[in-house]
XYZ file of C-alpha atoms in Angstrom:
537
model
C 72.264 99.751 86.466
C 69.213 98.166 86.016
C 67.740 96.180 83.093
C 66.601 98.662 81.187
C 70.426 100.293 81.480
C 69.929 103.054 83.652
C 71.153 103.747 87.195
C 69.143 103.075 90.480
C 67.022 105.086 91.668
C 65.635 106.893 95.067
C 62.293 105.769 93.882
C 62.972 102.195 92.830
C 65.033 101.855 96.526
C 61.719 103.081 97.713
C 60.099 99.968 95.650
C 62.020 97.764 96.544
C 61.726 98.179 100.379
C 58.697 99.320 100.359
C 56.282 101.048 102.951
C 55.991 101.365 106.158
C 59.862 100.721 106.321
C 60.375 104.245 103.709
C 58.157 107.440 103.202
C 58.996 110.118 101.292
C 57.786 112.980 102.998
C 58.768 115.290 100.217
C 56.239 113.999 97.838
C 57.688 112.709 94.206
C 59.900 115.388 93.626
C 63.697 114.158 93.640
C 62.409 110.676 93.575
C 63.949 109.884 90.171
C 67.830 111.005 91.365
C 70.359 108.071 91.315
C 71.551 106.729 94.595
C 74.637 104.838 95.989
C 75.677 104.171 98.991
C 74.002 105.044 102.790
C 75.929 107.156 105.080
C 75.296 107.796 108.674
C 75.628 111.075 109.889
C 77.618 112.062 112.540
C 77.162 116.212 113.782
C 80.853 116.089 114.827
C 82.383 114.851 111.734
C 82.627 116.936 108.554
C 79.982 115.615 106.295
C 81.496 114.050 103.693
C 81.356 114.452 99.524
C 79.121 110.979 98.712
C 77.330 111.636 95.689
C 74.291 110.247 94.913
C 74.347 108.971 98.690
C 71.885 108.951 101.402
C 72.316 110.153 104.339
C 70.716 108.536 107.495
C 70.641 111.671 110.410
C 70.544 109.307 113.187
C 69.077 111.674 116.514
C 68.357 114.592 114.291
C 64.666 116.158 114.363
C 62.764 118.400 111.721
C 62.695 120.627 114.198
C 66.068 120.663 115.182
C 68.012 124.276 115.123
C 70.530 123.893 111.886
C 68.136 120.825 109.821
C 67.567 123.218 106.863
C 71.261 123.996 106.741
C 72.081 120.065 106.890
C 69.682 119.673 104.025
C 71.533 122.322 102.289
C 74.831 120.802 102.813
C 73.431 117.509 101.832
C 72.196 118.660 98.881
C 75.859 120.887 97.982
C 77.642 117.335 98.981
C 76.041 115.742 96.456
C 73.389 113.200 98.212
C 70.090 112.489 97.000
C 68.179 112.122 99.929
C 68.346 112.168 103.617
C 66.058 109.875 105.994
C 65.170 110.526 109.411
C 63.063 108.846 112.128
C 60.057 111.551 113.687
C 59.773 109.388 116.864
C 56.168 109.909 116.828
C 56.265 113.979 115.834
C 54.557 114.846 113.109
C 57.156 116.186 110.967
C 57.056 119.925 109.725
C 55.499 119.848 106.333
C 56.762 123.837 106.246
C 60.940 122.276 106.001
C 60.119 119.689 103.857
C 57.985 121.355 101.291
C 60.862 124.034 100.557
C 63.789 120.744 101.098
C 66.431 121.116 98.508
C 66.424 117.101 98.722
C 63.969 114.114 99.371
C 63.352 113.829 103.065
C 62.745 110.064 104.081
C 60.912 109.056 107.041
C 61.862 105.700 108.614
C 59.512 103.387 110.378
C 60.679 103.989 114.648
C 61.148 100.425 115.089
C 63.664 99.809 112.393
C 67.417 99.679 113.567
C 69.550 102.376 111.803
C 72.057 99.321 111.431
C 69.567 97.067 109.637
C 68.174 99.809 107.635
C 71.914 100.837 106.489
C 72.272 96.973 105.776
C 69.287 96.942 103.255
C 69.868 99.602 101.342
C 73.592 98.613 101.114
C 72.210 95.247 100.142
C 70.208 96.350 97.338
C 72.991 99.019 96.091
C 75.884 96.731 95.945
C 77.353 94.350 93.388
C 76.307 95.143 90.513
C 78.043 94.543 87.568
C 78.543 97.190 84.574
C 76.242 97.075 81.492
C 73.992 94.066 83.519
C 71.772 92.938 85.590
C 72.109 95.015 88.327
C 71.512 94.986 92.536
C 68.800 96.605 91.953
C 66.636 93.766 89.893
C 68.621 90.914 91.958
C 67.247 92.601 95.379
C 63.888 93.893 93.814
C 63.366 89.602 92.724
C 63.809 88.356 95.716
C 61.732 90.574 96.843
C 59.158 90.537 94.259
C 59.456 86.480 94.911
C 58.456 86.691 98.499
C 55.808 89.084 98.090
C 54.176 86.564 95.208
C 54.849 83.499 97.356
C 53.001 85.333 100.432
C 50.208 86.129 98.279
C 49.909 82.426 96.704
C 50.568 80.647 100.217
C 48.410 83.091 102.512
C 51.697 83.775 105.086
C 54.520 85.826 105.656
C 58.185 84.650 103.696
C 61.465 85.153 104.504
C 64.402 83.851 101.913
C 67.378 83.365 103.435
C 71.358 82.044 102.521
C 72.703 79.464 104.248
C 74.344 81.615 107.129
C 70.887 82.660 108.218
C 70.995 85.948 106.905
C 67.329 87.257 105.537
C 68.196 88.182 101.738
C 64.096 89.275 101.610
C 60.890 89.125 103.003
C 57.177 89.461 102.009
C 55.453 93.485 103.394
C 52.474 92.385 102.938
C 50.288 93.893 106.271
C 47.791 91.368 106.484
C 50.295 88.586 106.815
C 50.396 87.696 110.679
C 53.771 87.511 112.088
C 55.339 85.994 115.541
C 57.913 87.525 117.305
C 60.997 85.418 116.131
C 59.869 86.421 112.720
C 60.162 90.184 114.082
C 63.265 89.954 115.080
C 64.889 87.991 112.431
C 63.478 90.822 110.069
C 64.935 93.626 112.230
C 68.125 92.552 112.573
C 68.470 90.835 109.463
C 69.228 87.431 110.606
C 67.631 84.785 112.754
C 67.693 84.488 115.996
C 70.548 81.791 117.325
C 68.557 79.108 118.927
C 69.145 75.647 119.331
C 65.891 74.683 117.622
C 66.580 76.785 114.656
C 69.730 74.062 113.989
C 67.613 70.841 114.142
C 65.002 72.760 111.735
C 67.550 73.457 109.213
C 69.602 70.597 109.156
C 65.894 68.777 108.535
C 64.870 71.710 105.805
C 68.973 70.875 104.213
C 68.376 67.165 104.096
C 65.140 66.994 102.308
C 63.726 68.099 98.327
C 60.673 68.727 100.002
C 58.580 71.046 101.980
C 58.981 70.648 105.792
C 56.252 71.658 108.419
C 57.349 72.556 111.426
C 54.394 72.916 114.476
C 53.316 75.681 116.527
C 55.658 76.142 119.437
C 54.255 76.706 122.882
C 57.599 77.840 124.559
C 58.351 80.865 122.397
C 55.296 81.685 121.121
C 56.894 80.166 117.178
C 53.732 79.997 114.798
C 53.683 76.785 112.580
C 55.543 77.222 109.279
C 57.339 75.423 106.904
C 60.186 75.630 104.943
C 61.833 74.384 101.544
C 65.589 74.705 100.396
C 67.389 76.334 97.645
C 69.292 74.429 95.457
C 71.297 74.831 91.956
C 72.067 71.341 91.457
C 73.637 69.819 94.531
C 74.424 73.222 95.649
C 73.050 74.257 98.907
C 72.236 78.327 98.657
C 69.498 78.803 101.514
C 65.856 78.381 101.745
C 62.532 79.791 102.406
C 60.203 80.120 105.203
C 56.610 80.647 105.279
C 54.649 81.312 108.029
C 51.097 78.902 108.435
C 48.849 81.228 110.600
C 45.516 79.573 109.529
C 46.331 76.360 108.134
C 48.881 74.068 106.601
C 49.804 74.748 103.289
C 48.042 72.535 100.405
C 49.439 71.194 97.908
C 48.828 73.947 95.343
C 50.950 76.125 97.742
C 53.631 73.757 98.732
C 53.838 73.382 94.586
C 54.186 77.474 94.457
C 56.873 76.958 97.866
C 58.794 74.436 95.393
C 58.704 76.592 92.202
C 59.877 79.600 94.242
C 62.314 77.946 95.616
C 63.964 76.972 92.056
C 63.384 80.828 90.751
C 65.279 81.971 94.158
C 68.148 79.559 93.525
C 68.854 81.189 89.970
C 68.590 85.046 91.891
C 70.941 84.185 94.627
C 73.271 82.592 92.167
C 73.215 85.371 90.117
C 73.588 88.137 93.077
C 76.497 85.940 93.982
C 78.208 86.278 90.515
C 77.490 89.893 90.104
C 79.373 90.720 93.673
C 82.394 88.180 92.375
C 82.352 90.066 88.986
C 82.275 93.556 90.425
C 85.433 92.330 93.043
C 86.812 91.449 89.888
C 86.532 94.769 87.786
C 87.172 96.854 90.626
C 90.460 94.508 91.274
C 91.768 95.140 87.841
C 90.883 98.830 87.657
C 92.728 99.068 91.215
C 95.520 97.301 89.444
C 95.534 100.027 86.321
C 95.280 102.563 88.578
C 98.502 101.637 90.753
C 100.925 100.964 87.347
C 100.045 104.626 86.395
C 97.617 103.705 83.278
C 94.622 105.460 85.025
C 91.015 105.362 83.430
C 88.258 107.200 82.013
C 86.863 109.859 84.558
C 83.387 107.912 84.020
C 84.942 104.569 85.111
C 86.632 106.296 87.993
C 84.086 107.846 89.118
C 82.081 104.707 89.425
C 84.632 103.302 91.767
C 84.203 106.489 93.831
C 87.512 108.417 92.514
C 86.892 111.856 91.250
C 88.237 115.132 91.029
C 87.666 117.229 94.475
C 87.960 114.276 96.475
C 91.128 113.031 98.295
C 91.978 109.415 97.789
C 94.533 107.833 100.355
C 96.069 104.303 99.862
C 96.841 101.865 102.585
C 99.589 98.728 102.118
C 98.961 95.495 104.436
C 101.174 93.456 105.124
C 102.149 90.746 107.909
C 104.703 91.678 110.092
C 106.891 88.952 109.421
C 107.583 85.874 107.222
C 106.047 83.497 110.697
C 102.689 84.854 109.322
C 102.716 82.252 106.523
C 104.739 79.457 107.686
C 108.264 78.850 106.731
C 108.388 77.800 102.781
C 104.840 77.815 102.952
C 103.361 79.937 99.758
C 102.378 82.943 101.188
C 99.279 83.606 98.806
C 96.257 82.075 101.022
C 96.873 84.073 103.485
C 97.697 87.144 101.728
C 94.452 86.636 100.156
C 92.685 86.267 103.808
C 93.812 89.691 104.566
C 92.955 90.728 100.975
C 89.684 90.048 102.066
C 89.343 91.350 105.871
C 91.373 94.374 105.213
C 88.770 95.509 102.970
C 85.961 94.234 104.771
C 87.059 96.681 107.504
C 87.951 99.583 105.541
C 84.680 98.968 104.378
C 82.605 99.452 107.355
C 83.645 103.411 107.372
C 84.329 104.450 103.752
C 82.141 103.983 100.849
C 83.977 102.676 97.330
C 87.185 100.745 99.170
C 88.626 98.802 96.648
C 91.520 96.559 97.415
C 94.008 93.914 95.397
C 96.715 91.937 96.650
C 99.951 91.914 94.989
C 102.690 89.619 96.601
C 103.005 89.898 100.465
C 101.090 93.468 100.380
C 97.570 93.735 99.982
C 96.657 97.730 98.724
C 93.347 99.312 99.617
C 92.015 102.552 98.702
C 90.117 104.525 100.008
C 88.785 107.094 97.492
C 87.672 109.667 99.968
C 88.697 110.780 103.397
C 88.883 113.914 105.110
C 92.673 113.967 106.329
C 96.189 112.465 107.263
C 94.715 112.138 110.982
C 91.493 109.695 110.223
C 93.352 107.887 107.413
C 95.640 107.208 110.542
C 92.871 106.096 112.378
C 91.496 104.055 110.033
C 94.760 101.806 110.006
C 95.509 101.368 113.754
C 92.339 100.191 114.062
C 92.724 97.877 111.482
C 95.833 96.261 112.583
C 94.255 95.475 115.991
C 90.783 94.109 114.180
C 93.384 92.103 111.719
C 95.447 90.851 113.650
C 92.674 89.575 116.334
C 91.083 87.959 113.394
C 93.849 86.462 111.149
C 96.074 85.620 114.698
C 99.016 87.034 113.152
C 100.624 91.014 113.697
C 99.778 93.236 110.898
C 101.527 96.090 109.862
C 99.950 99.249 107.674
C 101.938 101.564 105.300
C 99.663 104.773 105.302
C 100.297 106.929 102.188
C 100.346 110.938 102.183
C 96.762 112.391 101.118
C 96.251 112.779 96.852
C 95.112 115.406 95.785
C 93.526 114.206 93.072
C 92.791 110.493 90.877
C 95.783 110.835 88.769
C 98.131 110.590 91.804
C 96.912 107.089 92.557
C 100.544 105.555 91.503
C 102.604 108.107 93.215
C 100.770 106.607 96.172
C 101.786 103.253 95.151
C 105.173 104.399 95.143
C 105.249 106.389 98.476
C 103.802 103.169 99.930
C 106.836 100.595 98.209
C 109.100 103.292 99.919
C 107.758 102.908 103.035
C 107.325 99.149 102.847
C 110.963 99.133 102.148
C 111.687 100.984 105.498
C 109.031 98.299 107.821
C 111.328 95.678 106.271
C 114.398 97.207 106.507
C 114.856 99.302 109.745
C 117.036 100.968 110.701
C 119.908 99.259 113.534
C 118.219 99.895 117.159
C 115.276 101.815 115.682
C 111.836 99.618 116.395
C 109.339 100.247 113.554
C 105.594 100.811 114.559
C 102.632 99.015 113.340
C 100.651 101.990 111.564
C 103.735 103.961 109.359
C 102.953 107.292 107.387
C 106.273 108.624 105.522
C 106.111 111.271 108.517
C 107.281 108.728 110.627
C 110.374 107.757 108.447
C 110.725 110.793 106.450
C 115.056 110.910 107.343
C 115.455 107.168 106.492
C 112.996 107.747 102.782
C 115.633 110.685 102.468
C 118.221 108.953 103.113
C 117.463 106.088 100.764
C 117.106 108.765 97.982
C 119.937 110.334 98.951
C 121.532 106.885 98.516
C 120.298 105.984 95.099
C 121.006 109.749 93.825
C 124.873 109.206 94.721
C 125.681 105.505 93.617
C 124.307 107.421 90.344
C 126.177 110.392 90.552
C 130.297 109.520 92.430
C 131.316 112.834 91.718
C 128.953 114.457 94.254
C 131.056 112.507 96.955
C 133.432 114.889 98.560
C 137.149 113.349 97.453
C 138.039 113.393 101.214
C 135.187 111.014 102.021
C 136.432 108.335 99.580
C 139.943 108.560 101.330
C 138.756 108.599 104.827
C 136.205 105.686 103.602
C 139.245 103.904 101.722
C 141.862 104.766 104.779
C 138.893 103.071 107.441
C 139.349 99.769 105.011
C 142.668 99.525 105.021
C 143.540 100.422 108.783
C 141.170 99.249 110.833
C 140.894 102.796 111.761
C 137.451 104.505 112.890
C 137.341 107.910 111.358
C 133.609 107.879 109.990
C 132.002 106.500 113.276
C 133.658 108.807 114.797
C 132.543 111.896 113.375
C 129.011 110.310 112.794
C 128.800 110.297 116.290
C 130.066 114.012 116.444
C 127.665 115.144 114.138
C 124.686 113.548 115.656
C 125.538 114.944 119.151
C 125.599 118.387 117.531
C 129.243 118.947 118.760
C 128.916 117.486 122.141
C 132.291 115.921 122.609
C 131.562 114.137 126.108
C 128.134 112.685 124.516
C 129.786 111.529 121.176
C 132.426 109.511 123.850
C 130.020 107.933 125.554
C 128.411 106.869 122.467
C 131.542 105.436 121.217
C 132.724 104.028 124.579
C 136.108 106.545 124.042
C 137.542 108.977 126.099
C 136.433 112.597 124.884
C 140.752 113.493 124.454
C 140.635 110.695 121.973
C 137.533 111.561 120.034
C 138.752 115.101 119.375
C 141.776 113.677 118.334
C 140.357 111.435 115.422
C 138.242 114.840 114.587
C 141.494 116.904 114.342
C 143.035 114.511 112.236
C 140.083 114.040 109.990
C 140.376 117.578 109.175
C 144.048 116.935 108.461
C 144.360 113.540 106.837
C 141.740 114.258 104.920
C 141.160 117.362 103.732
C 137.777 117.857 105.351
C 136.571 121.219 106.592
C 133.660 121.981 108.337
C 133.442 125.096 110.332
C 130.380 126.089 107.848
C 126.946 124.959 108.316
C 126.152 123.312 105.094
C 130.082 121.617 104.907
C 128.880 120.033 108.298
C 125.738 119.054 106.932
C 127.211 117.959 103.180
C 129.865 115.898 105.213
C 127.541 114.496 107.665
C 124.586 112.826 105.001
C 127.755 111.346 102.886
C 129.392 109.873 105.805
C 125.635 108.303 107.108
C 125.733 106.980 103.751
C 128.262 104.846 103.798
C 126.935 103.824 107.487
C 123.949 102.845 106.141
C 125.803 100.986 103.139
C 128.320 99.234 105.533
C 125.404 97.985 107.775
């Protein structure tokens, strides 16, 4: 949302970023539409349902065979716009005129990467009802552009990890390649100059010149930091091409640099608040309360698409140190497990609760990727955080309301990582295809200590004889059953002599009353009998 409450749009993007970087090719029409989220486009994945996205066809030409259709299938998927680089071609004003979407061309020398960074940049964290990304990025932007124009040189405002937040497009402004660079990938370059420069801009209230540089080809500039109080946020860079600044313009470098503090501060709080919200909506969602459609829908939950939910956890108590509260690092994978999941689906929201940290991921095209998606992050996780992580993937909703059956298919299969079953190694990545017989099982379980009378008498004497004898009567025909029969096999499982297992079978049948020539006897028998193996162990 932006100040004036409504959502933004293709056309303020546009604004914001400005040309050469963004041409519509369409004209105005569609310019107006609300957008979300870029998504790159892949010709071998199915394209997924992102509404109000944009989608960046990386290698695809206007005059590729099949571009209306994609535009088509854009438009059906719910996107707003599609952007494409021409590579020099002047693009077919016949496809474009009759596009059911806005067709954006992108400047050749832009990285897809960087240009997937700035719109994501400007689109995110925005808080409900407020300020949104929109007038935070369109400030900073708006700042740089007004310092450029009162100083004479190209700006760049940037946080303290280097990154560019935004940068004067104003074409006169000369520019020297480290600027270039910076700008195209979004962060400057890592040189060992660039430390002593900042360390000097970091310690100072002042503006700092810095000469022209002979070995690289740097252009003299000068910089000033951003503050809030003793706060360090970033600073700003201009570029001196003609002169040194005066000190009307370092006065305009210093002002800036105050207004930029109170943007970046409040682009900070609005990604903290929206973490926030979209924690505690997670958190309604997964105790069964649900939302509005509206307010799920703006965390990328609606009907038609199919949410699947992912529980993190370490692999064992090690991860956090023995009697060491296991909340800051819970709270590091919190945070990296959704960083990841972020980096291929739009809308992941995630929130720790105890040792497990939930994501979801409100759109994905099938059992198989959301499979994907998890063994990847395990390796990515545990790389980063130095410890093994393992990932309970849920079945595939069908819709938002079956958010907290998720929750619950994930607790059952959490149950089963920590629990295994004797001699059965549990994998890193677990879907409840993977442990279906021991989630059965542990139903099975429950549904008996609940209901006694579904035990077969015979079984509670057999069970009750076992106790008192020393006797081995349900191992026994466990091991039957599983070998399907196979007396020799069940033996050697048992370290017996077949003659003696079929004895303990024959008298099982007549100590105890049990028959089980039929099928579903055998099968009755066998589940109440694991049962109490599972109990015992």
């Amino acid at each position: 949302m932006n100040n004036s409450g409504r959502p933004l749009s293709l056309g303020g993007l546009l604004g914001i970023l400005g040309a050469p970087l963004l041409t519509p090719l369409t004209g105005a029409a569609g310019l107006e539409s609300s957008i979300s989220v870029p998504v790159i486009h892949d010709h071998l994945d199915t394209l997924p349902e992102t509404p109000g996205g944009i989608l960046l066809l990386v290698g695809v030409q206007p005059q590729d065979p099949g571009f209306g259709e994609l535009l088509v299938r854009a438009a059906e998927n719910g996107y707003s716009a599609v952007a494409l680089k021409t590579h020099g071609q002047p693009p077919e004003s016949g496809i474009h005129d009759s596009a059911p979407l806005p067709v954006i061309q992108v400047d050749d020398q832009v990285p897809w990467l960087h240009l997937d960074n700035l719109i994501t940049a400007v689109t995110s964290g925005r808080p409900a009802g407020s300020a949104s990304a929109e007038s935070y990025g369109q400030d900073l932007f708006v700042l740089a552009n007004a310092l450029a124009t009162a100083t004479d040189g190209a700006v760049a405002i940037e946080d303290l990890d280097r990154n560019i937040l935004a940068y004067s497009n104003l074409e006169r402004h000369v520019v020297d390649p480290l600027r270039r660079s910076g700008i195209l990938a979004r962060q400057v370059p890592d040189m060992e100059k660039n430390i002593d420069q900042y360390r000097s801009v970091m310690l100072t209230d002042t503006v700092v010149h810095f000469p022209y540089d002979p070995s690289d080809g740097e252009l003299p500039r000068c910089a000033a930091p951003v503050r809030a109080g003793r706060q360090m946020l970033g600073s700003i860079w201009v570029i001196e091409d003609k002169e040194p600044l005066g000190p009307e313009a370092e006065s305009a470098l210093l002002e800036v640099s105050r207004l930029a503090a109170v943007h970046i501060l409040r682009a900070q709080n609005a990604v903290d608040l929206e973490r926030q919200v979209r924690t505690e909506w997670l958190r309604s969602a997964l105790d069964g309360h649900g939302s509005d459609p509206a307010t799920s829908a703006r965390f990328g939950l609606m009907e038609g698409l199919s949410p699947v939910l992912l529980g993190f956890m370490f692999a064992s108590e090690t991860a956090v140190g023995a009697g060491a509260p296991p909340l800051p690092l819970t709270r590091q994978l919190g945070i990296a497990a959704e960083q990841y999941c972020s980096i291929f689906h739009a809308n992941v929201s995630a929130l720790e609760s105890g040792r497990v940290v939930y994501v979801l991921v409100p759109a994905i095209r099938s059992e198989a990727a959301a499979l994907r998606l998890a063994s990847g992050a395990t390796a990515a996780l545990g790389a980063r955080l130095g410890h093994q992580v393992n990932v309970a993937v849920s079945s595939v909703g069908e819709s938002p309301g079956t958010v907290a059956d998720l929750r619950r298919e994930i607790e059952d299969i959490i149950g089963v990582i920590e629990r295994p079953e004797p001699g059965r190694e549990i994998a890193q990545v677990v879907s409840t295809r993977d442990v279906n017989a021991a989630l059965l099982l542990r139903q099975l379980t429950s549904l008996l200590g609940n209901q006694p009378r579904l035990i077969h008498p015979g079984v509670h004497e057999l069970l009750d004889h076992d106790a008192r004898t020393g006797s081995e009567y349900r191992a026994s025909l466990c091991a039957y059953f599983a070998h399907t029969g196979d007396m020799a096999a069940a033996a050697r499982s048992l370290n017996v002599h077949p003659n003696t297992l079929r004895y303990r079978v024959r008298r099982a049948t007549e100590l105890f009353g049990l028959d089980f020539t039929r099928g579903d006897d055998q099968l009755a028998l066998w589940v109440q009998l694991r049962l109490a193996e599972s109990a015992a162990g």
